[in-house]
Amino acid sequence: MSNESEYIKETAATRVRVLSEALPYIQQFAGRTIVIKYGGAAMKDSSLKDKVIRDIVFLSSVGVRPVVVHGRGPEINVWLDKLGIEPQFKDGLRVTDAATMEVVEMVLVGRVNK
């Protein structure tokens, strides 16, 4: 058997396995809206970007309604540092007080949404 045909069989088997594992979730979330946070660090990796887009297209094609929201955590942190504000996190999530919210709005509205 050639290397190419072995590769094709392995690839097909992998796809079948992945889809079989995903099927219960596809059935559970079909017709539902899900929110996907696509953060600042992930946006910088072009190979990851392609995979994220492919996954979003797949979700849509199986009946899930994805809504993508962006993040700009690294850029927000740079501005917080410039302004002498210490970023606060709890369990990996940003704790946003009033001063931090002003910076978040400045970064997201001023740069990301233009």
Short mmCIF file of C-alpha atoms in Angstrom, two decimals:
data_model
loop_
_atom_site.label_atom_id
_atom_site.label_comp_id
_atom_site.label_asym_id
_atom_site.label_seq_id
_atom_site.Cartn_x
_atom_site.Cartn_y
_atom_site.Cartn_z
CA MET A 1 0.00 0.00 0.00
CA SER A 2 1.40 3.41 -0.90
CA ASN A 3 2.13 6.11 1.64
CA GLU A 4 -0.46 8.32 -0.03
CA SER A 5 -3.29 5.80 0.31
CA GLU A 6 -2.30 5.12 3.94
CA TYR A 7 -2.41 8.84 4.62
CA ILE A 8 -5.85 9.14 2.99
CA LYS A 9 -7.18 6.25 5.09
CA GLU A 10 -5.73 7.72 8.30
CA THR A 11 -7.14 11.15 7.47
CA ALA A 12 -10.58 9.70 6.73
CA ALA A 13 -10.51 7.65 9.94
CA THR A 14 -9.53 10.72 11.94
CA ARG A 15 -12.39 12.74 10.45
CA VAL A 16 -14.88 9.98 11.21
CA ARG A 17 -13.63 9.77 14.81
CA VAL A 18 -13.76 13.55 15.32
CA LEU A 19 -17.24 13.86 13.81
CA SER A 20 -18.48 10.91 15.88
CA GLU A 21 -17.21 12.58 19.03
CA ALA A 22 -18.72 15.92 17.98
CA LEU A 23 -22.15 14.56 17.00
CA PRO A 24 -23.76 14.74 20.46
CA TYR A 25 -22.68 18.38 20.78
CA ILE A 26 -23.84 19.19 17.25
CA GLN A 27 -27.24 17.73 18.11
CA GLN A 28 -27.36 19.55 21.45
CA PHE A 29 -26.50 22.97 20.02
CA ALA A 30 -28.16 22.83 16.58
CA GLY A 31 -30.48 25.81 16.21
CA ARG A 32 -28.96 27.58 19.20
CA THR A 33 -26.88 30.73 19.28
CA ILE A 34 -23.42 30.46 20.80
CA VAL A 35 -20.98 33.26 21.56
CA ILE A 36 -17.35 32.78 20.60
CA LYS A 37 -14.77 35.15 22.06
CA TYR A 38 -11.95 35.49 19.59
CA GLY A 39 -9.28 37.18 21.67
CA GLY A 40 -6.42 39.48 20.87
CA ALA A 41 -3.62 36.94 21.29
CA ALA A 42 -5.36 34.42 19.03
CA MET A 43 -5.95 37.09 16.39
CA LYS A 44 -2.19 37.48 15.91
CA ASP A 45 -1.60 33.84 14.88
CA SER A 46 -2.54 33.52 11.19
CA SER A 47 -2.57 29.70 11.22
CA LEU A 48 -4.88 29.75 14.24
CA LYS A 49 -7.03 32.36 12.52
CA ASP A 50 -7.64 30.00 9.59
CA LYS A 51 -8.61 27.18 11.96
CA VAL A 52 -10.99 29.39 13.94
CA ILE A 53 -12.72 30.59 10.76
CA ARG A 54 -13.01 27.02 9.48
CA ASP A 55 -14.54 25.92 12.80
CA ILE A 56 -17.02 28.82 12.75
CA VAL A 57 -18.06 27.92 9.20
CA PHE A 58 -18.48 24.29 10.28
CA LEU A 59 -20.64 25.28 13.25
CA SER A 60 -22.83 27.36 10.97
CA SER A 61 -23.12 24.55 8.43
CA VAL A 62 -24.43 22.11 11.08
CA GLY A 63 -27.10 24.51 12.29
CA VAL A 64 -25.37 26.30 15.14
CA ARG A 65 -25.62 30.11 15.06
CA PRO A 66 -22.20 31.46 16.06
CA VAL A 67 -21.77 35.06 17.19
CA VAL A 68 -18.13 36.16 17.28
CA VAL A 69 -17.01 38.85 19.70
CA HIS A 70 -13.51 40.19 19.64
CA GLY A 71 -11.10 40.83 22.44
CA ARG A 72 -8.05 43.02 22.69
CA GLY A 73 -6.62 41.89 26.02
CA PRO A 74 -2.93 42.44 25.21
CA GLU A 75 -3.59 45.93 23.84
CA ILE A 76 -5.82 46.79 26.80
CA ASN A 77 -3.04 45.67 29.15
CA VAL A 78 -0.50 47.88 27.34
CA TRP A 79 -2.73 50.91 27.81
CA LEU A 80 -3.50 50.06 31.43
CA ASP A 81 0.26 49.86 32.05
CA LYS A 82 0.84 53.21 30.30
CA LEU A 83 -1.81 54.77 32.54
CA GLY A 84 -0.47 53.13 35.70
CA ILE A 85 -3.51 50.92 36.23
CA GLU A 86 -2.83 47.37 37.43
CA PRO A 87 -4.94 44.82 35.48
CA GLN A 88 -6.95 42.55 37.77
CA PHE A 89 -7.88 38.96 36.92
CA LYS A 90 -9.89 36.33 38.77
CA ASP A 91 -9.88 32.75 37.47
CA GLY A 92 -8.45 33.97 34.17
CA LEU A 93 -11.16 36.58 33.63
CA ARG A 94 -10.54 40.31 33.66
CA VAL A 95 -12.09 42.16 36.60
CA THR A 96 -13.20 45.45 35.13
CA ASP A 97 -13.65 48.37 37.52
CA ALA A 98 -14.71 51.85 36.37
CA ALA A 99 -11.17 53.05 35.58
CA THR A 100 -10.39 49.88 33.63
CA MET A 101 -13.69 50.14 31.74
CA GLU A 102 -12.73 53.60 30.49
CA VAL A 103 -9.50 52.16 29.06
CA VAL A 104 -11.31 49.12 27.61
CA GLU A 105 -13.80 51.40 25.86
CA MET A 106 -10.99 53.62 24.57
CA VAL A 107 -9.10 50.64 23.12
CA LEU A 108 -12.09 48.75 21.71
CA VAL A 109 -14.11 51.66 20.38
CA GLY A 110 -11.15 53.78 19.38
CA ARG A 111 -9.12 51.14 17.55
CA VAL A 112 -10.81 47.80 17.06
CA ASN A 113 -14.17 48.93 15.71
CA LYS A 114 -12.80 51.30 13.09
#
